[in-house]
Short mmCIF file of C-alpha atoms and ligand atoms in Angstrom, two decimals:
data_model
loop_
_atom_site.label_atom_id
_atom_site.label_comp_id
_atom_site.label_asym_id
_atom_site.label_seq_id
_atom_site.Cartn_x
_atom_site.Cartn_y
_atom_site.Cartn_z
CA MET B 1 82.30 96.88 119.44
CA SER B 2 85.05 95.05 116.69
CA GLY B 3 83.84 95.52 113.06
CA LYS B 4 83.48 92.99 110.35
CA PHE B 5 86.20 91.51 108.02
CA ILE B 6 85.04 91.40 104.19
CA THR B 7 86.82 90.03 101.77
CA LEU B 8 85.95 89.70 97.99
CA GLU B 9 87.29 86.99 95.35
CA GLY B 10 87.18 85.53 91.97
CA ILE B 11 89.69 85.19 89.27
CA ASP B 12 91.30 87.93 87.58
CA GLY B 13 88.85 90.06 85.86
CA ALA B 14 85.96 88.88 87.25
CA GLY B 15 84.76 92.19 88.11
CA LYS B 16 85.64 92.55 91.94
CA SER B 17 87.66 95.46 92.21
CA THR B 18 85.02 97.33 90.07
CA GLN B 19 82.02 96.26 93.13
CA LEU B 20 84.31 97.72 95.94
CA ASP B 21 83.29 101.08 95.30
CA THR B 22 79.25 100.09 95.81
CA ILE B 23 80.48 97.92 98.62
CA GLN B 24 82.08 100.48 100.16
CA HIS B 25 79.12 103.40 99.60
CA TRP B 26 76.55 100.57 100.61
CA LEU B 27 78.69 100.57 104.44
CA GLU B 28 79.43 104.24 104.75
CA VAL B 29 75.73 105.56 104.22
CA ARG B 30 74.81 103.60 106.87
CA GLY B 31 77.38 105.22 109.18
CA VAL B 32 80.11 102.43 109.01
CA VAL B 33 83.66 103.65 108.86
CA VAL B 34 85.41 101.61 106.26
CA ARG B 35 89.26 100.54 105.86
CA ARG B 36 89.84 99.27 102.61
CA THR B 37 93.09 97.62 101.32
CA ARG B 38 94.16 94.72 99.45
CA GLU B 39 96.29 91.57 98.75
CA PRO B 40 98.51 90.93 98.08
CA GLY B 41 99.43 94.32 99.84
CA GLY B 42 97.91 96.52 102.10
CA THR B 43 101.10 97.05 104.44
CA ALA B 44 104.46 99.27 103.23
CA LEU B 45 106.33 95.57 102.98
CA ALA B 46 103.95 93.77 101.21
CA GLU B 47 103.31 96.00 99.23
CA ALA B 48 106.93 96.01 98.08
CA LEU B 49 106.32 92.43 97.65
CA ARG B 50 103.42 92.59 95.38
CA PRO B 51 105.64 93.54 92.15
CA LEU B 52 108.29 90.58 93.02
CA LEU B 53 104.57 88.01 93.28
CA LEU B 54 103.00 89.55 89.92
CA ASN B 55 106.08 90.06 87.98
CA THR B 56 109.12 87.41 89.14
CA PRO B 57 108.91 83.60 87.99
CA MET B 58 108.80 81.87 91.19
CA SER B 59 107.77 78.28 92.40
CA PRO B 60 104.71 77.28 93.90
CA LEU B 61 106.38 77.16 97.43
CA SER B 62 107.97 80.75 97.06
CA GLU B 63 104.86 82.54 95.87
CA ALA B 64 103.05 81.00 98.91
CA LEU B 65 106.06 82.00 101.49
CA LEU B 66 105.84 84.94 99.70
CA VAL B 67 102.05 85.97 100.08
CA PHE B 68 101.87 84.36 103.68
CA ALA B 69 104.97 86.61 104.67
CA GLY B 70 102.87 89.81 103.36
CA ARG B 71 99.43 88.27 104.60
CA HIS B 72 101.21 87.96 108.23
CA ASP B 73 101.75 91.76 108.08
CA HIS B 74 98.69 92.60 106.69
CA VAL B 75 96.89 91.31 109.63
CA THR B 76 99.21 92.32 112.51
CA GLN B 77 99.52 95.47 111.47
CA VAL B 78 96.08 96.71 108.99
CA ILE B 79 93.80 94.13 109.66
CA GLU B 80 93.07 93.50 113.35
CA PRO B 81 94.05 97.06 114.47
CA ALA B 82 91.38 98.53 112.47
CA LEU B 83 88.56 96.26 113.27
CA ALA B 84 89.78 96.87 116.97
CA ARG B 85 89.22 99.92 116.59
CA GLY B 86 85.95 99.26 115.47
CA GLU B 87 86.63 100.04 111.55
CA TRP B 88 85.08 97.17 109.19
CA VAL B 89 87.86 96.26 106.72
CA LEU B 90 87.11 95.55 103.10
CA SER B 91 89.57 93.17 101.46
CA ASP B 92 90.18 92.97 97.41
CA ARG B 93 91.65 89.22 97.77
CA PHE B 94 93.09 87.88 101.50
CA VAL B 95 93.30 83.94 102.16
CA ASP B 96 91.04 82.07 99.87
CA ALA B 97 92.96 83.57 97.08
CA SER B 98 96.02 80.95 98.28
CA PHE B 99 94.14 78.27 98.34
CA ALA B 100 92.67 78.77 94.62
CA TYR B 101 95.64 79.94 92.88
CA GLN B 102 98.72 78.28 94.42
CA GLY B 103 96.73 75.04 95.74
CA GLY B 104 94.15 75.07 92.61
CA GLY B 105 96.34 76.84 89.66
CA ARG B 106 99.60 75.59 91.33
CA GLY B 107 98.91 72.45 92.75
CA LEU B 108 100.40 72.68 96.46
CA SER B 109 99.32 70.84 98.55
CA GLN B 110 96.44 71.54 100.42
CA ASP B 111 98.41 70.61 103.86
CA ILE B 112 100.86 73.18 103.28
CA LEU B 113 98.63 75.90 102.49
CA LYS B 114 97.01 75.24 105.76
CA THR B 115 100.03 75.17 107.72
CA LEU B 116 100.76 78.73 106.34
CA GLU B 117 97.54 79.58 107.28
CA THR B 118 97.31 78.27 110.84
CA TRP B 119 101.00 79.98 111.52
CA VAL B 120 99.52 83.11 109.76
CA CYS B 121 96.27 83.67 110.56
CA ALA B 122 95.85 80.86 113.33
CA ASP B 123 91.17 80.96 113.83
CA PHE B 124 91.13 84.92 112.19
CA GLN B 125 88.56 84.85 109.17
CA PRO B 126 86.73 87.14 107.44
CA ASP B 127 83.24 87.62 108.67
CA LEU B 128 81.93 87.62 105.03
CA THR B 129 84.13 86.34 101.64
CA LEU B 130 81.86 87.23 98.32
CA TRP B 131 82.89 84.96 95.44
CA PHE B 132 82.65 86.16 92.48
CA ASP B 133 82.28 83.55 90.15
CA LEU B 134 83.11 83.74 85.93
CA ASP B 135 83.91 81.82 83.22
CA PRO B 136 87.68 82.23 82.12
CA ASP B 137 86.57 82.83 78.95
CA ILE B 138 84.26 86.25 80.03
CA ALA B 139 86.85 87.18 82.54
CA ALA B 140 89.60 87.15 79.56
CA GLN B 141 87.76 89.28 77.30
CA ARG B 142 86.84 91.79 79.98
CA LEU B 143 90.76 92.17 80.62
CA ALA B 144 91.28 91.96 76.74
CA ARG B 145 89.00 95.06 76.15
CA ALA B 146 90.34 96.63 78.74
CA ARG B 147 93.82 96.46 76.95
CA GLN B 148 96.09 96.89 80.16
CA GLU B 149 99.64 94.33 79.56
CA GLY B 150 98.71 91.59 81.89
CA ASP B 151 101.11 90.44 84.70
CA ARG B 152 102.54 86.94 85.09
CA PHE B 153 99.13 85.65 86.34
CA GLU B 154 96.80 87.60 83.93
CA ARG B 155 98.74 86.22 81.41
CA GLU B 156 97.63 81.79 82.50
CA GLU B 157 96.27 80.14 79.68
CA ARG B 158 92.85 79.48 80.38
CA ALA B 159 93.35 75.72 81.87
CA PHE B 160 95.17 77.43 85.03
CA PHE B 161 91.84 79.81 85.64
CA GLU B 162 89.60 76.85 85.38
CA ARG B 163 92.00 75.42 88.17
CA VAL B 164 91.46 78.34 90.22
CA ARG B 165 88.00 78.63 89.87
CA ALA B 166 87.65 75.10 91.00
CA GLY B 167 89.73 76.02 94.18
CA TYR B 168 87.19 78.82 94.62
CA GLU B 169 84.38 76.58 94.35
CA ALA B 170 86.13 74.20 97.06
CA ARG B 171 85.64 76.65 99.56
CA SER B 172 82.23 77.78 98.67
CA HIS B 173 80.44 75.36 101.52
CA LEU B 174 82.31 77.52 104.06
CA PRO B 175 79.42 79.09 105.85
CA ARG B 176 81.24 82.89 105.48
CA VAL B 177 80.97 82.48 101.52
CA TYR B 178 78.41 83.78 99.55
CA ARG B 179 78.97 82.88 95.47
CA ILE B 180 78.11 85.69 93.30
CA ASP B 181 77.06 85.15 89.39
CA ALA B 182 79.45 87.56 87.74
CA ALA B 183 78.49 87.38 84.17
CA VAL B 184 76.55 89.80 84.66
CA GLU B 185 76.26 93.71 83.97
CA PRO B 186 77.34 95.80 86.67
CA ARG B 187 74.39 97.04 87.41
CA THR B 188 73.15 93.50 88.03
CA LEU B 189 75.65 92.49 89.68
CA ALA B 190 75.43 95.19 92.22
CA GLU B 191 71.85 94.29 93.14
CA GLN B 192 73.42 91.31 93.69
CA VAL B 193 76.45 92.90 96.43
CA ASP B 194 73.07 94.46 98.45
CA GLY B 195 70.97 91.15 98.69
CA VAL B 196 74.07 89.30 99.96
CA LEU B 197 75.22 92.32 102.47
CA ARG B 198 71.23 92.84 103.38
CA ARG B 199 71.36 88.67 103.85
CA ALA B 200 74.86 88.81 106.13
CA PHE B 201 74.13 92.38 108.32
CA PRO B 202 70.47 92.01 108.92
CA SER B 203 70.95 95.09 111.51
CA LEU B 204 71.87 97.37 108.46
CA ALA B 205 69.71 96.08 105.96
CA GLY B 206 66.66 98.89 106.13
CA SER B 207 67.44 101.77 103.79
CA PRO B 208 69.89 103.99 104.92
N1 ATP O 1 79.85 93.52 85.25
C1 ATP O 1 80.98 93.39 84.36
N2 ATP O 1 80.64 92.93 83.07
C2 ATP O 1 81.19 93.69 82.29
N3 ATP O 1 82.45 94.33 82.22
C3 ATP O 1 82.89 94.40 83.47
C4 ATP O 1 82.19 94.12 84.92
N4 ATP O 1 82.71 94.47 85.72
C5 ATP O 1 83.92 95.06 85.82
N5 ATP O 1 84.28 95.24 84.33
C6 ATP O 1 85.74 95.61 83.30
O1 ATP O 1 86.08 94.51 83.60
C7 ATP O 1 87.64 94.42 83.84
C8 ATP O 1 87.95 93.73 85.51
O2 ATP O 1 87.40 94.28 85.64
P1 ATP O 1 87.74 94.89 87.42
O3 ATP O 1 89.40 94.90 87.76
O4 ATP O 1 87.06 94.96 88.39
O5 ATP O 1 88.15 93.19 87.72
P2 ATP O 1 88.96 92.34 88.82
O6 ATP O 1 87.97 91.31 89.36
O7 ATP O 1 89.21 92.98 89.91
O8 ATP O 1 89.86 91.95 88.00
P3 ATP O 1 91.56 91.49 88.82
O9 ATP O 1 91.25 90.89 89.42
O10 ATP O 1 92.59 91.70 87.73
O11 ATP O 1 92.07 93.03 89.49
C9 ATP O 1 87.78 96.05 83.91
O12 ATP O 1 87.57 96.81 82.44
C10 ATP O 1 86.16 96.73 84.00
O13 ATP O 1 85.80 97.58 83.50
C1 LIG O 2 96.01 87.50 97.84
C2 LIG O 2 96.86 86.50 96.88
C3 LIG O 2 96.59 86.70 95.27
N1 LIG O 2 97.02 85.98 93.87
C4 LIG O 2 97.18 86.77 92.68
C5 LIG O 2 95.68 86.11 92.18
C6 LIG O 2 95.84 87.82 91.44
O1 LIG O 2 96.43 87.36 89.81
C7 LIG O 2 97.08 88.69 91.94
C8 LIG O 2 96.63 90.07 92.29
O2 LIG O 2 96.00 90.90 91.15
P1 LIG O 2 94.59 92.05 91.76
O3 LIG O 2 94.52 92.55 90.41
O4 LIG O 2 95.37 92.35 92.86
O5 LIG O 2 93.83 91.22 91.85
O6 LIG O 2 97.71 88.14 93.09
C9 LIG O 2 97.41 84.74 94.62
O7 LIG O 2 97.87 84.09 93.74
N2 LIG O 2 97.70 84.27 95.85
C10 LIG O 2 96.94 85.06 96.82
O8 LIG O 2 96.77 84.69 98.28
#
């Protein structure tokens, strides 16, 4: 039986990466083999593209072409083979990020993004997407507290992240997307995640 594909989405600093361990543990104690990955990245080629994307100024179309080039490698070399082996794939970002960042944030047309999505993903979609929704001011405070030197996305102004957030909101009608209120402490966030996983995968919902 093929595995399931779960993606985590949200603006920078929303707290996705912090919840990845929780989700991986939730699955593994139920006997699921988890393949954890991320975008941009996930393969040698896509990881090589990642610093270019995060650090080199470029046009919105170049950004989109690079993320989709990496995504093609990621889907064909890592995600699909893992799912075929029956593993569950947990990815920190996937295609919704392109609609939110390049579409919402940078203003690239939906038609271009849909065309790239069709070329690269055909009808391949995540089974479940957790959208960590957070006010950009709170996200910025979290990143500032972490004192990391921001990449060129993280250094964007509030208005950019408002547009990215709106880009995610515009996709939240998709049945696979569950909105998580990320403006809460990590333990409360983990409780929401637990609730979503139980609803999405009722056969695993019982205590392990
Ligand atoms: N629920 C939370 N409440 C307060 N701080 C949090 C919460 N979750 C994570 N943090 C802190 O906020 C910062 C960003 O968290 P994290 O790296 O998980 O976010 P992210 O969504 O993965 O961001 P990015 O997309 O930029 O990698 C970290 O310093 C983390 O410790
Ligand atoms: C997949 C994808 C990502 N991005 C941007 C969004 C983030 O700012 C960075 C990745 O950083 P993270 O710390 O790993 O979250 O990349 C994008 O603009 N478009 C995409 O498709």
